[in-house]
Coordinates of C-alpha atoms in Angstrom, one line a residue:
Chain A
X1 CA 0.0 0.0 0.0
X2 CA 1.2 3.5 -0.6
X3 CA 2.0 5.9 2.2
X4 CA -1.0 8.1 1.2
X5 CA -3.3 5.0 1.1
X6 CA -2.1 3.9 4.5
X7 CA -2.7 7.3 6.0
X8 CA -6.1 7.4 4.5
X9 CA -6.9 4.0 6.1
X10 CA -5.7 5.1 9.5
X11 CA -7.7 8.3 9.4
X12 CA -10.8 6.4 8.4
X13 CA -10.4 3.9 11.2
X14 CA -9.8 6.7 13.7
X15 CA -12.9 8.5 12.6
X16 CA -15.0 5.4 12.8
X17 CA -13.9 4.8 16.4
X18 CA -14.7 8.4 17.4
X19 CA -18.0 8.2 15.6
X20 CA -18.8 5.1 17.6
X21 CA -17.9 6.8 20.8
X22 CA -19.5 10.2 20.3
X23 CA -22.4 9.8 17.8
X24 CA -25.0 8.6 20.4
X25 CA -24.0 11.6 22.5
X26 CA -24.3 13.9 19.6
X27 CA -27.8 12.6 18.9
X28 CA -28.9 13.4 22.4
X29 CA -27.5 17.0 22.1
X30 CA -29.1 17.5 18.7
X31 CA -32.6 16.3 19.8
X32 CA -32.4 18.4 22.9
X33 CA -32.8 21.4 20.5
X34 CA -35.5 19.7 18.3
X35 CA -38.9 21.4 18.3
X36 CA -40.8 18.1 18.5
X37 CA -41.9 15.8 21.3
X38 CA -40.7 12.8 19.4
X39 CA -37.0 11.8 18.9
X40 CA -37.8 10.9 15.3
X41 CA -37.1 13.6 12.9
X42 CA -35.7 17.1 12.9
X43 CA -38.5 19.7 12.9
X44 CA -36.8 22.9 13.9
X45 CA -34.5 24.6 16.4
X46 CA -35.8 25.5 19.9
X47 CA -34.6 26.0 23.4
X48 CA -38.0 25.5 25.0
X49 CA -37.0 22.1 26.5
X50 CA -34.3 23.9 28.5
X51 CA -36.9 26.4 29.6
X52 CA -39.3 23.7 30.8
X53 CA -36.4 22.0 32.6
X54 CA -36.0 25.0 34.8
X55 CA -39.7 25.0 35.7
X56 CA -39.7 21.4 36.6
X57 CA -39.5 21.4 40.5
X58 CA -38.8 17.7 40.8
X59 CA -36.0 18.0 38.4
X60 CA -34.6 21.0 40.2
X61 CA -34.7 19.3 43.5
X62 CA -33.0 16.2 42.1
X63 CA -30.3 18.5 40.6
X64 CA -29.8 20.3 43.9
X65 CA -29.4 16.9 45.7
X66 CA -26.9 15.8 43.1
X67 CA -24.8 19.0 43.6
X68 CA -24.9 18.8 47.4
X69 CA -23.9 15.1 47.3
X70 CA -21.2 15.7 44.6
X71 CA -19.7 18.6 46.5
X72 CA -19.7 16.9 49.8
X73 CA -18.5 13.5 48.5
X74 CA -15.8 15.1 46.4
X75 CA -14.5 17.2 49.3
X76 CA -14.4 14.4 51.8
X77 CA -13.1 11.8 49.3
X78 CA -10.3 14.3 48.3
X79 CA -9.2 14.8 51.9
X80 CA -9.2 11.1 52.7
X81 CA -7.9 10.0 49.3
X82 CA -5.0 12.5 49.4
X83 CA -4.0 11.2 52.8
X84 CA -4.2 7.7 51.4
X85 CA -2.2 8.6 48.3
X86 CA 0.6 10.2 50.4
X87 CA 0.6 7.2 52.8
X88 CA 0.8 4.7 49.8
X89 CA 3.8 6.6 48.4
X90 CA 5.6 6.9 51.6
X91 CA 5.3 3.5 53.3
X92 CA 5.9 0.7 50.9
X93 CA 7.4 -2.0 53.2
X94 CA 6.1 -5.0 55.1
X95 CA 2.4 -5.6 55.4
X96 CA 1.8 -2.0 54.2
X97 CA 2.4 -3.4 50.7
X98 CA -1.2 -4.7 50.9
X99 CA -2.5 -1.2 51.5
X100 CA -2.6 0.0 47.9
X101 CA -4.7 -3.1 47.0
X102 CA -7.2 -2.4 49.7
X103 CA -7.5 1.3 48.8
X104 CA -7.7 0.7 45.1
X105 CA -9.9 -2.3 45.0
X106 CA -13.2 -0.4 45.1
X107 CA -12.1 1.3 41.9
X108 CA -12.2 -2.0 40.0
X109 CA -15.1 -3.6 42.0
X110 CA -18.3 -4.1 39.9
X111 CA -20.7 -1.3 40.8
X112 CA -23.6 -3.6 41.3
X113 CA -21.6 -5.5 44.0
X114 CA -20.6 -2.3 45.8
X115 CA -24.2 -1.1 45.6
X116 CA -25.6 -4.3 47.1
X117 CA -23.0 -4.6 49.8
X118 CA -23.4 -1.0 50.8
X119 CA -27.1 -1.4 51.0
X120 CA -26.8 -4.5 53.2
X121 CA -24.2 -2.7 55.4
X122 CA -26.3 0.4 55.9
X123 CA -29.6 -1.4 56.6
X124 CA -28.5 -4.6 58.4
X125 CA -25.4 -3.5 60.2
X126 CA -25.8 0.2 60.8
X127 CA -29.6 0.3 60.7
X128 CA -29.3 3.7 58.9
X129 CA -32.3 5.4 57.3
X130 CA -31.4 5.6 53.6
X131 CA -31.1 9.1 52.2
X132 CA -28.6 11.9 51.6
X133 CA -26.1 10.5 54.2
X134 CA -26.1 7.0 52.8
X135 CA -25.6 8.2 49.2
X136 CA -22.8 10.6 50.4
X137 CA -21.0 7.8 52.2
X138 CA -21.4 5.4 49.2
X139 CA -20.0 8.0 46.8
X140 CA -17.0 8.8 49.1
X141 CA -16.3 5.0 49.2
X142 CA -15.8 4.6 45.5
X143 CA -14.1 8.0 45.0
X144 CA -11.3 7.7 47.5
X145 CA -9.4 5.2 45.4
X146 CA -9.4 7.5 42.3
X147 CA -8.0 10.4 44.4
X148 CA -5.4 8.2 46.0
X149 CA -4.1 7.0 42.6
X150 CA -3.9 10.5 41.2
X151 CA -2.1 12.0 44.2
X152 CA 0.2 9.0 44.5
X153 CA 1.3 9.3 40.8
X154 CA 1.9 13.0 41.3
X155 CA 4.1 12.3 44.4
X156 CA 6.0 9.5 42.7
X157 CA 6.9 12.0 39.9
X158 CA 8.6 14.3 42.4
X159 CA 12.3 14.2 43.4
X160 CA 12.5 12.6 46.9
X161 CA 15.3 14.9 47.8
X162 CA 12.9 17.9 47.7
X163 CA 11.4 16.7 51.0
X164 CA 14.8 15.8 52.5
X165 CA 16.0 19.3 51.5
X166 CA 13.1 20.9 53.3
X167 CA 13.8 19.0 56.5
X168 CA 17.5 19.6 56.1
X169 CA 16.9 23.3 55.9
X170 CA 15.0 23.4 59.2
X171 CA 11.4 22.7 58.3
X172 CA 9.5 20.5 60.7
X173 CA 7.4 17.6 59.3
X174 CA 4.3 19.8 59.3
X175 CA 6.2 22.8 57.7
X176 CA 7.5 20.5 55.1
X177 CA 4.0 19.3 54.3
X178 CA 2.6 22.8 54.3
X179 CA 5.2 24.6 52.3
X180 CA 6.7 21.9 50.0
X181 CA 4.6 18.7 49.7
X182 CA 1.1 20.3 49.6
X183 CA 1.9 23.0 47.0
X184 CA 3.6 20.4 44.8
X185 CA 0.8 17.9 44.9
X186 CA -2.0 20.5 44.7
X187 CA -2.7 19.9 41.0
X188 CA -3.1 16.2 41.7
X189 CA -5.4 17.0 44.6
X190 CA -7.6 19.3 42.5
X191 CA -7.7 16.8 39.7
X192 CA -8.8 14.2 42.2
X193 CA -11.5 16.5 43.5
X194 CA -12.8 17.1 40.0
X195 CA -12.8 13.4 39.2
X196 CA -14.7 12.6 42.4
X197 CA -17.2 15.3 41.6
X198 CA -17.9 13.9 38.1
X199 CA -18.1 10.3 39.3
X200 CA -20.5 11.3 42.0
X201 CA -22.8 13.6 40.0
X202 CA -23.5 11.0 37.3
X203 CA -23.4 7.8 39.4
X204 CA -26.6 5.7 38.9
X205 CA -26.1 2.1 39.9
X206 CA -24.7 2.5 43.4
X207 CA -27.0 5.5 44.1
X208 CA -30.0 3.4 43.0
X209 CA -29.3 0.9 45.8
X210 CA -28.6 3.2 48.6
X211 CA -30.9 6.2 47.9
X212 CA -34.0 4.9 49.7
X213 CA -37.4 6.4 48.9
X214 CA -37.2 10.1 49.9
X215 CA -34.2 11.3 48.0
X216 CA -33.7 11.5 44.3
X217 CA -30.5 12.5 42.4
X218 CA -30.4 13.7 38.8
X219 CA -29.5 10.3 37.2
X220 CA -32.3 8.6 39.2
X221 CA -34.7 11.3 38.1
X222 CA -33.7 10.9 34.4
X223 CA -34.1 7.1 34.7
X224 CA -37.6 7.5 36.2
X225 CA -38.6 9.9 33.4
X226 CA -37.5 7.5 30.5
X227 CA -39.6 4.7 31.9
X228 CA -42.4 6.4 30.1
X229 CA -40.6 7.7 27.0
X230 CA -37.4 9.6 26.2
X231 CA -38.7 13.1 26.3
X232 CA -36.8 16.1 24.9
X233 CA -36.5 17.3 28.5
X234 CA -34.4 14.3 29.3
X235 CA -32.2 15.1 26.2
X236 CA -31.8 18.7 27.5
X237 CA -30.8 17.7 31.1
X238 CA -28.5 15.0 29.7
X239 CA -26.8 17.6 27.5
X240 CA -26.3 19.9 30.5
X241 CA -24.9 17.0 32.5
X242 CA -22.6 16.0 29.7
X243 CA -21.3 19.6 29.3
X244 CA -20.5 19.8 33.0
X245 CA -18.8 16.4 33.0
X246 CA -16.7 17.1 30.0
X247 CA -15.6 20.5 31.4
X248 CA -14.5 19.0 34.6
X249 CA -12.6 16.1 32.9
X250 CA -10.9 18.6 30.7
X251 CA -9.9 20.7 33.7
X252 CA -8.7 17.6 35.6
X253 CA -6.6 16.4 32.8
X254 CA -5.0 19.9 32.5
X255 CA -4.1 19.8 36.2
X256 CA -2.8 16.3 36.3
X257 CA -1.7 15.5 32.7
X258 CA 0.7 12.7 33.8
X259 CA -2.2 10.7 35.4
X260 CA -5.0 11.2 32.9
X261 CA -3.3 11.6 29.6
X262 CA -0.1 9.6 29.7
X263 CA 3.2 11.3 30.4
X264 CA 3.8 14.4 28.3
Chain B
X1 CA 38.3 19.1 70.0
X2 CA 37.3 18.6 66.4
X3 CA 34.1 20.1 65.1
X4 CA 32.8 16.8 63.8
X5 CA 33.8 13.4 65.3
X6 CA 32.8 10.2 63.7
X7 CA 33.5 7.3 66.1
X8 CA 33.4 3.7 65.0
X9 CA 30.3 4.1 62.9
X10 CA 28.8 1.1 61.1
X11 CA 25.7 0.9 59.0
X12 CA 24.3 -2.2 57.2
X13 CA 21.6 -2.4 54.6
X14 CA 20.6 -6.1 54.6
X15 CA 23.7 -8.0 53.8
X16 CA 25.6 -4.9 52.6
X17 CA 28.0 -3.3 55.0
X18 CA 27.7 0.3 53.7
X19 CA 29.9 1.6 56.5
X20 CA 32.3 -0.6 58.4
X21 CA 33.8 0.9 61.6
X22 CA 34.5 4.3 60.2
X23 CA 36.2 6.9 62.4
X24 CA 37.1 10.4 61.2
X25 CA 37.5 13.8 62.8
X26 CA 37.0 17.0 60.9
X27 CA 38.3 20.3 62.1
X28 CA 36.4 23.6 62.1
X29 CA 37.1 25.6 59.0
X30 CA 38.2 22.6 57.0
X31 CA 37.3 21.7 53.4
X32 CA 37.1 18.0 53.9
X33 CA 36.4 15.5 51.1
X34 CA 35.1 12.0 51.1
X35 CA 36.4 10.4 48.0
X36 CA 35.7 6.9 46.6
X37 CA 34.0 4.9 43.9
X38 CA 30.2 4.6 43.9
X39 CA 29.0 2.2 46.6
X40 CA 32.0 3.0 48.9
X41 CA 29.8 4.4 51.6
X42 CA 30.5 8.1 51.2
X43 CA 26.9 9.1 50.6
X44 CA 25.7 6.9 53.4
X45 CA 28.1 8.7 55.8
X46 CA 26.9 12.1 54.5
X47 CA 23.3 11.1 55.2
X48 CA 24.2 10.0 58.7
X49 CA 25.7 13.4 59.4
X50 CA 22.8 15.2 57.9
X51 CA 20.3 13.2 60.0
X52 CA 18.4 11.4 57.2
X53 CA 19.6 8.1 58.6
X54 CA 21.1 6.8 61.9
X55 CA 24.1 4.5 62.4
X56 CA 23.6 0.9 63.6
X57 CA 26.6 1.4 66.0
X58 CA 29.1 4.1 66.8
X59 CA 28.3 7.8 67.2
X60 CA 28.5 11.1 65.4
X61 CA 29.4 14.2 67.5
X62 CA 29.1 17.8 66.5
X63 CA 30.8 20.3 68.8
X64 CA 31.2 17.4 71.2
X65 CA 27.5 16.9 71.3
X66 CA 26.1 13.5 70.2
X67 CA 23.8 13.9 67.2
X68 CA 21.9 10.6 67.8
X69 CA 18.1 11.2 68.0
X70 CA 18.3 14.8 66.8
X71 CA 16.2 15.1 63.6
X72 CA 17.6 16.6 60.4
X73 CA 15.7 19.9 60.9
X74 CA 17.3 20.5 64.3
X75 CA 20.9 19.9 63.2
X76 CA 23.0 23.0 62.3
X77 CA 24.0 21.1 59.2
X78 CA 22.8 21.8 55.7
X79 CA 23.2 19.8 52.5
X80 CA 23.7 20.7 48.9
X81 CA 22.1 17.9 47.0
X82 CA 23.4 16.4 43.8
X83 CA 20.0 17.2 42.1
X84 CA 20.1 20.7 43.8
X85 CA 16.6 19.9 45.2
X86 CA 15.4 23.5 44.5
X87 CA 11.7 23.9 45.2
X88 CA 10.2 24.3 41.8
X89 CA 7.2 26.3 43.0
X90 CA 9.2 29.0 44.6
X91 CA 11.3 31.8 43.1
X92 CA 15.0 32.0 43.7
X93 CA 14.4 34.5 46.5
X94 CA 11.8 32.2 48.2
X95 CA 14.1 29.2 47.8
X96 CA 17.1 31.0 49.4
X97 CA 15.0 32.6 52.2
X98 CA 13.4 29.2 53.1
X99 CA 15.6 28.3 56.1
X100 CA 15.1 31.7 57.6
X101 CA 11.3 31.6 57.0
X102 CA 11.1 28.2 58.7
X103 CA 13.1 29.5 61.6
X104 CA 10.5 32.3 61.9
X105 CA 13.0 35.1 61.5
X106 CA 11.9 38.8 61.2
X107 CA 11.1 39.8 57.6
X108 CA 13.5 42.7 57.9
X109 CA 16.3 40.3 58.8
X110 CA 15.3 37.9 56.1
X111 CA 15.4 40.7 53.5
X112 CA 18.8 41.9 54.6
X113 CA 20.4 38.4 54.7
X114 CA 18.8 37.5 51.4
X115 CA 20.3 40.5 49.7
X116 CA 23.8 39.7 51.1
X117 CA 23.7 36.0 50.1
X118 CA 22.4 36.6 46.6
X119 CA 25.1 39.2 46.2
X120 CA 27.7 36.7 47.3
X121 CA 26.7 34.1 44.7
X122 CA 26.1 36.8 42.0
X123 CA 22.4 36.1 41.6
X124 CA 20.8 39.4 42.8
X125 CA 19.2 40.0 39.4
X126 CA 17.7 36.5 39.3
X127 CA 15.8 36.8 42.6
X128 CA 12.3 36.7 41.0
X129 CA 13.0 33.9 38.6
X130 CA 11.9 30.3 39.0
X131 CA 14.4 27.4 39.1
X132 CA 13.4 26.0 35.7
X133 CA 14.5 29.4 34.2
X134 CA 18.0 29.0 35.4
X135 CA 21.1 27.3 33.9
X136 CA 22.8 24.4 35.7
X137 CA 25.5 26.6 37.2
X138 CA 23.0 29.1 38.4
X139 CA 20.9 26.4 40.1
X140 CA 24.0 25.2 41.7
X141 CA 24.6 28.7 43.2
X142 CA 21.0 29.0 44.4
X143 CA 21.4 25.7 46.2
X144 CA 24.6 26.9 47.8
X145 CA 23.1 30.3 48.8
X146 CA 20.1 28.5 50.3
X147 CA 22.3 26.1 52.3
X148 CA 24.5 28.9 53.6
X149 CA 22.0 31.7 54.4
X150 CA 21.6 30.8 58.1
X151 CA 25.2 30.0 58.6
X152 CA 25.3 26.3 59.4
X153 CA 28.1 24.9 61.5
X154 CA 28.7 22.4 58.7
X155 CA 27.9 22.3 55.0
X156 CA 27.5 18.9 53.3
X157 CA 27.9 18.8 49.5
X158 CA 26.8 15.6 47.7
X159 CA 28.5 15.4 44.3
X160 CA 27.4 19.0 43.6
X161 CA 29.4 19.2 40.4
X162 CA 28.4 15.9 38.8
X163 CA 25.6 17.4 36.8
X164 CA 27.7 20.2 35.2
X165 CA 29.7 20.1 32.0
X166 CA 33.5 20.0 32.2
X167 CA 34.1 23.7 31.6
X168 CA 31.5 24.9 34.1
X169 CA 32.8 22.3 36.6
X170 CA 36.2 23.9 36.6
X171 CA 34.8 27.4 37.1
X172 CA 32.4 26.3 39.9
X173 CA 35.3 24.4 41.6
X174 CA 37.3 27.7 41.9
X175 CA 34.2 29.5 43.1
X176 CA 33.6 26.8 45.8
X177 CA 37.2 27.2 47.1
X178 CA 36.9 31.0 47.3
X179 CA 33.4 30.7 48.8
X180 CA 34.6 28.3 51.6
X181 CA 37.5 30.6 52.4
X182 CA 35.2 33.7 52.6
X183 CA 32.4 32.2 54.7
X184 CA 34.7 30.2 56.9
X185 CA 32.2 27.4 57.2
X186 CA 33.4 23.8 57.4
X187 CA 32.6 21.9 54.1
X188 CA 32.3 18.2 53.8
X189 CA 32.4 17.4 50.1
X190 CA 31.5 14.0 48.6
X191 CA 32.8 13.1 45.2
X192 CA 34.0 10.1 43.1
X193 CA 36.3 12.4 41.1
X194 CA 39.8 12.4 42.3
X195 CA 40.6 15.5 40.3
X196 CA 37.9 17.5 42.1
X197 CA 39.0 16.1 45.5
X198 CA 42.6 17.0 45.0
X199 CA 41.8 20.5 43.7
X200 CA 39.4 21.7 46.4
X201 CA 40.3 19.9 49.7
X202 CA 42.4 20.6 52.7
X203 CA 42.1 17.0 53.6
X204 CA 40.8 13.9 51.8
X205 CA 39.4 10.6 53.1
X206 CA 39.7 7.9 50.5
X207 CA 36.9 5.3 51.0
X208 CA 36.4 1.9 49.7
X209 CA 33.9 -0.9 50.6
X210 CA 32.6 1.0 53.6
X211 CA 36.0 1.6 55.1
X212 CA 38.4 4.6 55.2
X213 CA 41.5 3.6 53.4
X214 CA 43.6 6.7 54.0
X215 CA 43.1 10.3 55.3
X216 CA 45.5 13.1 54.4
X217 CA 46.2 16.2 52.5
X218 CA 45.9 15.9 48.7
X219 CA 49.6 15.8 48.1
X220 CA 50.0 13.1 50.8
X221 CA 47.3 11.0 49.3
X222 CA 48.7 11.4 45.9
X223 CA 52.4 11.2 46.7
X224 CA 52.3 8.6 49.4
X225 CA 49.4 6.3 48.9
X226 CA 49.2 3.8 51.8
X227 CA 47.9 0.8 49.8
X228 CA 47.3 -0.5 46.4
X229 CA 43.7 0.7 46.3
X230 CA 44.5 4.4 47.1
X231 CA 47.5 4.3 44.7
X232 CA 45.3 2.9 41.9
X233 CA 42.2 5.0 42.5
X234 CA 44.0 8.4 42.7
X235 CA 45.6 9.4 39.3
X236 CA 47.6 7.0 37.2
X237 CA 50.4 5.0 38.8
X238 CA 52.9 2.3 37.6
X239 CA 52.7 -0.7 39.8
X240 CA 55.6 -3.3 39.6
X241 CA 55.4 -6.6 41.6
X242 CA 58.4 -6.8 43.9
X243 CA 60.0 -8.7 46.7
X244 CA 61.8 -7.1 49.6
X245 CA 65.5 -8.0 49.6
X246 CA 66.9 -5.7 52.3
X247 CA 64.7 -3.9 54.8
X248 CA 66.0 -1.5 57.4
X249 CA 69.0 0.9 57.2
X250 CA 68.9 4.0 55.0
X251 CA 67.4 2.4 51.9
X252 CA 64.8 -0.2 51.1
X253 CA 66.1 -2.6 48.5
X254 CA 63.5 -4.4 46.4
X255 CA 63.9 -6.8 43.6
X256 CA 61.6 -6.9 40.6
X257 CA 61.4 -10.2 38.6
X258 CA 63.6 -10.0 35.5
X259 CA 64.5 -6.3 36.1
X260 CA 66.8 -6.2 39.0
X261 CA 67.1 -4.0 42.0
X262 CA 64.9 -1.0 42.9
X263 CA 66.0 1.3 45.7
X264 CA 63.3 3.0 47.6
X265 CA 62.8 5.0 50.8
X266 CA 62.5 2.8 53.9
X267 CA 59.0 2.1 55.3
X268 CA 58.2 0.6 58.7
X269 CA 56.0 -2.3 57.6
X270 CA 58.5 -3.8 55.1
X271 CA 60.4 -7.0 56.1
X272 CA 62.8 -9.1 54.2
X273 CA 61.2 -11.6 51.8
X274 CA 57.9 -9.8 51.9
X275 CA 56.0 -9.5 48.6
X276 CA 54.4 -6.3 47.5
X277 CA 54.2 -3.7 44.8
X278 CA 56.4 -0.8 43.9
X279 CA 54.4 2.3 42.8
X280 CA 55.8 5.2 40.9
X281 CA 53.8 8.1 39.2
X282 CA 54.4 8.6 35.5
X283 CA 55.5 12.2 35.9
X284 CA 58.2 11.1 38.3
X285 CA 59.7 8.8 35.7
X286 CA 62.5 10.5 33.7
X287 CA 63.2 9.5 30.1
X288 CA 66.7 9.9 28.7
X289 CA 68.7 8.7 25.7
X290 CA 69.8 5.2 25.9
X291 CA 73.5 5.0 26.8
X292 CA 73.5 8.4 28.6
X293 CA 75.2 8.2 31.9
X294 CA 72.6 8.3 34.6
X295 CA 73.1 9.0 38.2
X296 CA 69.5 8.3 39.3
X297 CA 69.2 5.4 41.8
X298 CA 66.9 3.4 39.6
X299 CA 67.5 3.2 35.9
X300 CA 66.5 0.7 33.3
X301 CA 66.4 0.3 29.5
X302 CA 63.2 0.1 27.5
X303 CA 61.5 0.5 24.1
X304 CA 58.8 3.1 23.3
X305 CA 55.7 1.0 22.8
X306 CA 53.1 3.6 22.3
X307 CA 52.6 7.3 22.8
X308 CA 49.5 9.5 23.5
X309 CA 49.9 13.1 22.5
X310 CA 47.8 15.2 24.9
X311 CA 49.0 18.7 23.8
X312 CA 50.7 19.9 27.0
X313 CA 52.3 16.5 27.7
X314 CA 52.9 13.2 25.9
X315 CA 52.3 9.9 27.7
X316 CA 54.8 7.3 26.7
X317 CA 54.3 3.6 27.3
X318 CA 57.7 2.1 27.6
X319 CA 58.3 -1.7 27.6
X320 CA 61.1 -2.7 30.0
X321 CA 63.3 -5.7 29.5
X322 CA 61.2 -7.9 31.7
X323 CA 58.1 -7.2 29.7
X324 CA 56.5 -4.7 32.3
X325 CA 55.2 -1.6 30.7
X326 CA 55.9 1.7 32.4
X327 CA 54.1 5.0 31.8
X328 CA 56.1 8.1 31.7
X329 CA 55.1 11.7 31.1
X330 CA 57.1 14.2 29.1
X331 CA 56.2 17.8 29.0
X332 CA 56.1 19.1 25.4
X333 CA 58.3 22.1 25.9
X334 CA 58.9 22.6 22.1
X335 CA 56.4 22.7 19.3
X336 CA 56.2 20.1 16.6
X337 CA 58.0 16.8 16.7
X338 CA 61.3 18.1 18.0
X339 CA 62.3 16.0 21.0
X340 CA 59.5 13.6 20.3
X341 CA 60.2 9.9 20.8
X342 CA 58.9 7.7 18.1
X343 CA 57.6 4.1 18.5
X344 CA 60.4 1.6 18.7
X345 CA 63.0 4.0 20.0
X346 CA 65.3 2.5 22.6
X347 CA 65.4 4.8 25.7
X348 CA 66.5 4.9 29.3
X349 CA 64.1 5.4 32.1
X350 CA 64.9 6.3 35.7
X351 CA 63.8 7.8 38.9
X352 CA 65.1 9.0 42.2
X353 CA 64.7 6.7 45.2
X354 CA 62.2 9.1 46.8
X355 CA 60.0 9.1 43.7
X356 CA 58.1 6.0 44.4
X357 CA 56.7 4.0 47.3
X358 CA 56.7 0.4 48.3
X359 CA 53.2 -1.0 49.1
X360 CA 53.0 -4.4 50.9
X361 CA 50.3 -6.8 49.7

């Protein structure tokens, strides 16, 4: 094959993969602006589904819940996950070698398993009333591992002698953390926060198990709406959620390029 | 009392004896060098002094106070790291002022000291730049300024020149010597380069396999190596296997197989019949025309085997009658090939009895 032909083949393959990934999403975005109740044919451009969305009180309440949970879960998971990440990087001897596995396992655990076991744990062991708190705890559980990985990778990329230098020059362990370690891993911590936030705001499976009856999040609300039919309103809210998620992912990958994009 | 006393210090890592019963004492104001190949224990020793590690046995005393249990940040000892370890998120000024900030010094004092120190290392105009905007030599000077700003009792330098190119290394070497003289702080310098060690130090400790082989002024270490390792590690040296024929009296008489007698200065540890090596530096070996009358104590005949023209000097490899090859240096005092010895030329080589040393096995 000629060089030109080979290039053409590569480009076609690449485009096909991207189309496979993004066409369904594009369809949702397009139909969210379609002036028709049916997701069948293009009738004309409108933003009225977005207008309706902001008058739908159920939807707004679900969105508010999602934001509260995402902010809370991301904040707590970031604090705990960063601490875990630092510990994983610093102590790598003896039985502590098992720690990374324990912290990272929930990342790979099937969501349905995590959902069921958390439900059992909350109801049978803790006898907790399901609601905001149970969702919050569940989201923290599966986010910690992600934050820990990102923070650990960031730390591993730093010269160990920086921390020795700080101690050597008279900084106490706390001062070393405050003035050297923290500023240097901050991008990783922020990226971890954004990742947790995105994971939390669009989680469906685990939330479905631990939400109980009173509290609804945005993904649960969308699910209950499409039981009837995929309304253009669902398209609109999905588009907004997608935009938020993509923005956060882009921000996170800018902050921690070595973790999320491969080493530059 | 010495400023720093290292007493019978040992440190193991698993099966490896990184330091094996090391004792040293370093005087105030000294430029002291730990020299040895990689893995000889010099960096381990440095880390023990800095407080990043503790010895398994023995003790380290600073100003007669034991350092055991005192964490790195509480020791009046600072380190210049091989990688410089400049904080990448801080400007030059913030990096250099770091020790004073951590000690909670008054901003006015910090500003004044910062000005002085940056002036001293010629970096006043770079104060607001970040480390990644600096050249290797500038980073080196920032690391020095940062380590010196609150006047430690002792400054440790861990291969600080290794990352620089040859030309810059020479320049920074001179700067280091001048700096140490000006600030009067005791420097402990770690290097694997014998050239650096000889050039900068008041005294050198040659280390090998976790032990100190010899301690002394550069010219002592170079001129009177105590054993084969030191002789071989520092510079180039000719080693001839010999046996002691006559020990005691005003001269040590040795015999080299197939060559004849070599006369040397007496050493205490030599005894008749003992085997060892005779060591003589290439620049102490004189070359003269074969057949010239020679009044040097030791003189032999040989053939020029090879020569390496280095510009200022030429290194000749001369095969002696017993097959041993001696290296000899000849300064190129004239241009061109005048006075040049070609391959195959038969020459005489000789040296004074005080030129070499006998090393027992």
